[in-house]
C-alpha positions as semicolon CSV with decimal commas, in nm:
position;residue;x (nm);y (nm);z (nm)
1;M;-2,215;2,030;-0,471
2;K;-1,931;1,834;-0,511
3;K;-1,894;1,579;-0,207
4;Q;-1,604;1,636;0,032
5;R;-1,321;1,357;-0,066
6;M;-1,310;1,135;0,258
7;A;-1,031;0,880;0,346
8;R;-1,095;0,550;0,559
9;T;-0,879;0,527;0,848
10;V;-0,899;0,265;1,149
11;L;-1,044;0,554;1,373
12;G;-1,310;0,630;1,104
13;D;-1,364;0,823;0,794
14;V;-1,191;1,182;0,772
15;P;-1,186;1,445;0,487
16;A;-0,883;1,344;0,259
17;E;-0,722;1,713;0,312
18;E;-0,677;1,619;0,658
19;L;-0,426;1,317;0,595
20;G;-0,141;1,567;0,590
21;I;0,185;1,409;0,487
22;V;0,130;1,074;0,421
23;Y;0,367;0,786;0,416
24;A;0,206;0,602;0,127
25;H;0,295;0,246;0,160
26;E;0,433;0,088;0,527
27;H;0,423;-0,214;0,720
28;L;0,363;-0,111;1,078
29;I;0,279;-0,451;1,226
30;I;0,353;-0,779;1,094
31;Q;0,226;-1,046;1,349
32;G;0,345;-1,369;1,216
33;G;0,226;-1,603;0,923
34;L;0,382;-1,830;0,658
35;G;0,595;-1,514;0,551
36;V;0,764;-1,481;0,886
37;M;0,830;-1,867;0,908
38;K;1,000;-1,836;0,578
39;N;1,199;-1,516;0,689
40;K;1,224;-1,443;1,047
41;D;1,306;-1,075;0,944
42;L;0,958;-1,003;0,843
43;L;0,844;-1,030;1,198
44;L;0,737;-0,650;1,313
45;N;0,546;-0,744;1,623
46;R;0,629;-0,476;1,866
47;L;0,364;-0,222;1,919
48;D;0,599;-0,017;2,109
49;Y;0,882;-0,036;1,856
50;A;0,626;0,064;1,574
51;A;0,498;0,365;1,755
52;A;0,884;0,480;1,803
53;E;0,944;0,448;1,408
54;M;0,622;0,647;1,379
55;K;0,708;0,919;1,607
56;D;1,044;0,965;1,442
57;C;0,902;1,009;1,123
58;M;0,652;1,248;1,293
59;Q;0,890;1,466;1,406
60;Y;0,933;1,552;1,037
61;G;0,573;1,615;0,977
62;A;0,444;1,284;0,900
63;Q;0,068;1,270;0,991
64;T;-0,073;0,945;0,806
65;F;0,092;0,609;0,745
66;V;-0,090;0,362;0,506
67;D;-0,027;-0,026;0,639
68;Y;0,010;-0,278;0,350
69;M;-0,022;-0,612;0,521
70;P;-0,307;-0,772;0,397
71;L;-0,557;-1,072;0,482
72;D;-0,405;-1,392;0,665
73;C;-0,013;-1,307;0,654
74;G;0,046;-1,094;0,929
75;R;-0,231;-0,830;0,929
76;N;-0,313;-0,716;1,289
77;P;-0,605;-0,459;1,274
78;S;-0,651;-0,441;1,649
79;A;-0,294;-0,338;1,672
80;L;-0,346;-0,092;1,413
81;V;-0,628;0,072;1,603
82;E;-0,401;0,107;1,917
83;L;-0,112;0,252;1,744
84;A;-0,328;0,523;1,601
85;R;-0,437;0,595;1,939
86;L;-0,090;0,572;2,096
87;T;0,070;0,803;1,817
88;G;-0,217;1,042;1,713
89;A;-0,140;0,961;1,371
90;H;-0,393;0,823;1,099
91;I;-0,363;0,503;1,008
92;I;-0,518;0,347;0,693
93;A;-0,549;-0,039;0,686
94;V;-0,542;-0,266;0,399
95;T;-0,765;-0,546;0,302
96;G;-0,696;-0,829;0,001
97;F;-0,433;-1,016;-0,062
98;H;-0,034;-1,049;-0,114
99;K;0,133;-1,286;-0,357
100;P;0,072;-1,673;-0,340
101;M;0,414;-1,717;-0,146
102;Y;0,227;-1,601;0,165
103;Y;-0,041;-1,851;0,159
104;D;-0,026;-2,259;0,175
105;D;-0,164;-2,461;-0,087
106;L;-0,460;-2,567;0,106
107;H;-0,579;-2,200;0,168
108;W;-0,917;-2,085;0,145
109;I;-0,795;-1,858;-0,140
110;Y;-0,792;-2,132;-0,397
111;H;-1,127;-2,304;-0,287
112;Y;-1,352;-1,995;-0,235
113;P;-1,569;-1,893;-0,540
114;V;-1,472;-1,515;-0,677
115;D;-1,803;-1,389;-0,538
116;K;-1,810;-1,503;-0,190
117;I;-1,432;-1,396;-0,162
118;A;-1,565;-1,035;-0,283
119;E;-1,819;-1,057;-0,047
120;L;-1,538;-1,082;0,258
121;L;-1,369;-0,777;0,114
122;I;-1,663;-0,570;0,081
123;A;-1,751;-0,683;0,458
124;E;-1,403;-0,550;0,556
125;C;-1,441;-0,229;0,404
126;E;-1,806;-0,144;0,482
127;T;-1,881;-0,314;0,818
128;G;-1,541;-0,387;0,979
129;M;-1,209;-0,583;0,939
130;D;-1,207;-0,922;1,096
131;R;-0,991;-0,899;1,428
132;H;-0,830;-1,246;1,300
133;S;-0,809;-1,120;0,942
134;Y;-1,009;-1,415;0,810
135;N;-0,777;-1,694;0,959
136;G;-1,081;-1,864;1,036
137;P;-1,309;-2,013;1,094
138;L;-1,462;-1,774;1,343
139;V;-1,512;-1,405;1,247
140;D;-1,517;-1,125;1,504
141;R;-1,565;-0,806;1,331
142;L;-1,393;-0,475;1,462
143;E;-1,541;-0,136;1,420
144;A;-1,264;-0,024;1,239
145;R;-1,275;-0,058;0,862
146;A;-1,032;-0,101;0,562
147;G;-0,926;0,188;0,345
148;V;-0,753;0,029;0,041
149;L;-0,797;-0,317;-0,128
150;K;-0,497;-0,498;-0,244
151;G;-0,397;-0,743;-0,486
152;A;-0,062;-0,907;-0,592
153;S;0,153;-1,051;-0,858
154;D;0,469;-1,254;-0,872
155;Y;0,767;-1,157;-1,084
156;N;0,692;-1,148;-1,431
157;V;0,373;-1,372;-1,387
158;I;0,009;-1,304;-1,251
159;A;-0,057;-1,661;-1,121
160;P;-0,407;-1,817;-1,186
161;V;-0,505;-1,778;-0,810
162;S;-0,387;-1,408;-0,819
163;R;-0,563;-1,347;-1,105
164;K;-0,907;-1,448;-0,946
165;L;-0,799;-1,249;-0,639
166;F;-0,760;-0,964;-0,878
167;E;-1,127;-1,007;-0,975
168;A;-1,267;-1,038;-0,639
169;V;-1,087;-0,727;-0,553
170;A;-1,218;-0,520;-0,857
171;I;-1,583;-0,632;-0,754
172;A;-1,517;-0,517;-0,399
173;H;-1,387;-0,157;-0,542
174;L;-1,675;-0,120;-0,768
175;V;-1,934;-0,186;-0,492
176;T;-1,740;0,002;-0,182
177;G;-1,538;0,278;-0,392
178;V;-1,231;0,183;-0,169
179;P;-0,873;0,243;-0,404
180;I;-0,692;-0,060;-0,535
181;A;-0,335;-0,088;-0,437
182;T;-0,118;-0,374;-0,582
183;H;0,232;-0,522;-0,534
184;T;0,457;-0,594;-0,784
185;E;0,739;-0,809;-0,752
186;H;1,043;-0,617;-0,864
187;G;0,819;-0,352;-1,071
188;T;0,710;-0,623;-1,322
189;C;0,347;-0,694;-1,441
190;G;0,240;-0,341;-1,377
191;M;0,090;-0,286;-1,715
192;E;-0,063;-0,608;-1,675
193;Q;-0,228;-0,551;-1,357
194;I;-0,375;-0,257;-1,510
195;E;-0,519;-0,429;-1,811
196;L;-0,667;-0,719;-1,602
197;L;-0,826;-0,475;-1,348
198;A;-0,953;-0,272;-1,645
199;K;-1,077;-0,576;-1,803
200;F;-1,310;-0,627;-1,469
201;G;-1,420;-0,261;-1,497
202;V;-1,180;-0,071;-1,283
203;D;-1,092;0,280;-1,377
204;P;-0,678;0,287;-1,370
205;K;-0,716;0,628;-1,203
206;N;-0,845;0,455;-0,896
207;V;-0,533;0,197;-0,898
208;I;-0,225;0,236;-0,714
209;I;0,104;0,032;-0,847
210;C;0,364;0,005;-0,593
211;H;0,728;-0,080;-0,610
212;M;0,749;0,052;-0,972
213;D;1,108;0,206;-0,879
214;R;1,251;-0,137;-0,831
215;N;1,241;-0,138;-1,202
216;P;1,380;0,223;-1,336
217;D;1,254;0,211;-1,687
218;L;1,131;0,546;-1,731
219;Y;0,935;0,418;-2,078
220;L;0,750;0,172;-1,895
221;H;0,679;0,442;-1,621
222;K;0,559;0,678;-1,869
223;E;0,349;0,433;-2,012
224;L;0,191;0,328;-1,701
225;A;0,135;0,690;-1,603
226;A;-0,041;0,757;-1,935
227;T;-0,294;0,520;-1,825
228;G;-0,384;0,751;-1,534
229;C;-0,287;0,531;-1,247
230;Y;-0,089;0,625;-0,955
231;L;0,295;0,500;-0,928
232;E;0,407;0,443;-0,575
233;Y;0,787;0,450;-0,519
234;D;0,957;0,329;-0,183
235;N;1,318;0,204;-0,266
236;A;1,485;0,482;-0,131
237;S;1,797;0,390;0,073
238;R;1,787;0,052;-0,105
239;I;2,129;0,048;-0,271
240;K;2,128;-0,324;-0,296
241;Y;1,888;-0,266;-0,567
242;H;1,971;0,061;-0,703
243;S;2,121;0,410;-0,604
244;D;1,873;0,671;-0,496
245;S;1,981;0,876;-0,842
246;H;1,722;0,621;-0,976
247;G;1,442;0,687;-0,802
248;V;1,521;1,090;-0,816
249;E;1,574;1,056;-1,206
250;L;1,243;0,910;-1,224
251;I;1,076;1,155;-1,011
252;L;1,221;1,437;-1,215
253;K;1,149;1,278;-1,553
254;L;0,780;1,206;-1,481
255;I;0,731;1,536;-1,335
256;E;0,857;1,700;-1,652
257;A;0,654;1,474;-1,874
258;G;0,365;1,595;-1,680
259;H;0,266;1,315;-1,412
260;E;0,324;1,488;-1,086
261;K;-0,018;1,439;-0,992
262;Q;0,042;1,067;-1,026
263;L;0,332;0,986;-0,784
264;L;0,356;0,883;-0,419
265;L;0,651;0,815;-0,176
266;G;0,658;0,543;0,118
267;T;0,945;0,327;0,223
268;D;0,781;-0,035;0,249
269;F;1,003;-0,117;0,529
270;A;0,898;-0,432;0,612
271;L;1,209;-0,607;0,759
272;R;1,337;-0,572;1,102
273;S;1,670;-0,511;0,978
274;Y;1,535;-0,146;0,827
275;W;1,410;-0,033;1,153
276;K;1,601;0,171;1,409
277;A;1,384;0,037;1,695
278;Y;1,504;-0,285;1,587
279;G;1,833;-0,222;1,572
280;G;1,898;-0,181;1,206
281;G;1,849;0,115;0,979
282;P;1,824;0,359;0,804
283;G;1,484;0,366;0,986
284;M;1,134;0,501;0,829
285;A;1,230;0,864;0,913
286;H;1,475;0,818;0,639
287;L;1,209;0,909;0,370
288;L;1,132;1,276;0,504
289;A;1,506;1,330;0,678
290;S;1,719;1,237;0,376
291;F;1,545;1,132;0,078
292;V;1,275;1,439;0,037
293;P;1,566;1,707;0,124
294;R;1,772;1,520;-0,171
295;L;1,468;1,598;-0,411
296;Q;1,458;1,962;-0,302
297;A;1,853;1,992;-0,370
298;E;1,793;1,803;-0,718
299;G;1,556;2,106;-0,805
300;L;1,198;1,998;-0,694
301;T;1,009;2,292;-0,572
302;A;0,800;2,303;-0,205
303;D;0,483;2,289;-0,425
304;Q;0,590;1,968;-0,617
305;L;0,706;1,794;-0,270
306;G;0,363;1,891;-0,121
307;R;0,196;1,758;-0,432
308;L;0,393;1,417;-0,369
309;L;0,352;1,406;-0,018
310;R;0,004;1,568;0,064
311;H;-0,221;1,607;-0,247
312;N;-0,157;1,293;-0,449
313;P;-0,221;1,078;-0,136
314;A;-0,505;1,280;-0,055
315;E;-0,680;1,202;-0,391
316;A;-0,528;0,823;-0,408
317;Y;-0,657;0,715;-0,058
318;S;-0,974;0,900;-0,071
319;V;-1,309;0,667;-0,126
320;K;-1,449;0,709;-0,481
321;Q;-1,766;0,806;-0,553
322;L;-1,870;0,534;-0,801
323;R;-2,215;0,493;-0,994
324;R;-2,374;0,147;-0,906
């Protein structure tokens, strides 16, 4: 008998089918850190504002939010647990790493060996997240566990430290079955990430490549999709980069090419200036309130939208049954 797919939320494992409509790449809380010191717009530290944005999305049917803030750059797992209880939404938390700019040059990512870093990640996935996100030296584990492993690269390059961290993420994935998601800078190095993870034994079908619509090259997207990985799109409303027509066309063309089971949608609204709660816009609800209706107007069926919003993330964010 086939085992039921389970997703790992901060309040415990749930059947993946219960995730409902999923916001596939979000930043609900950014408590501080080096990134915030460099850019104050990244500070998202108000629980009440996060709950307000989430509830606005939930009015349109959202049920699950995947928070992508990784270790020691602003992640606050205690706040994610509280948000889940306040809103009634499912929240999936990430462990792993952002690109190097989020860490100073003396950070432990440069000095710890790969196997020790992997052990830290495995503990976050199987025992519980560190309340302090390993900004150390003391560790205080919560019961809440991470449900995604994250790696990241820079613009057109995967730095040596990032390659090391991708290896640690791969080791942790192969032990825990927790899916991998990646940050691509402006949609570059997606294929290189897949190739690197495959070198470490990871099946591309267990990998989510994020922000690819920042680089709306249809040929590249088809090449990536052919590996079996998921493509996560989150640039709707970012007119400063591309008009929404680019994202719509990518989705339509990839569905036409047979890849509708590999597409995920999110907002990646990691700035105060994107949130209505902080006085910005268009707000996280834009995805369901405006972009999804446009997809429907452009020809996507209810079944296809259900695939992108419900079925694909249920599969992508489920904990994998891997042979050890």
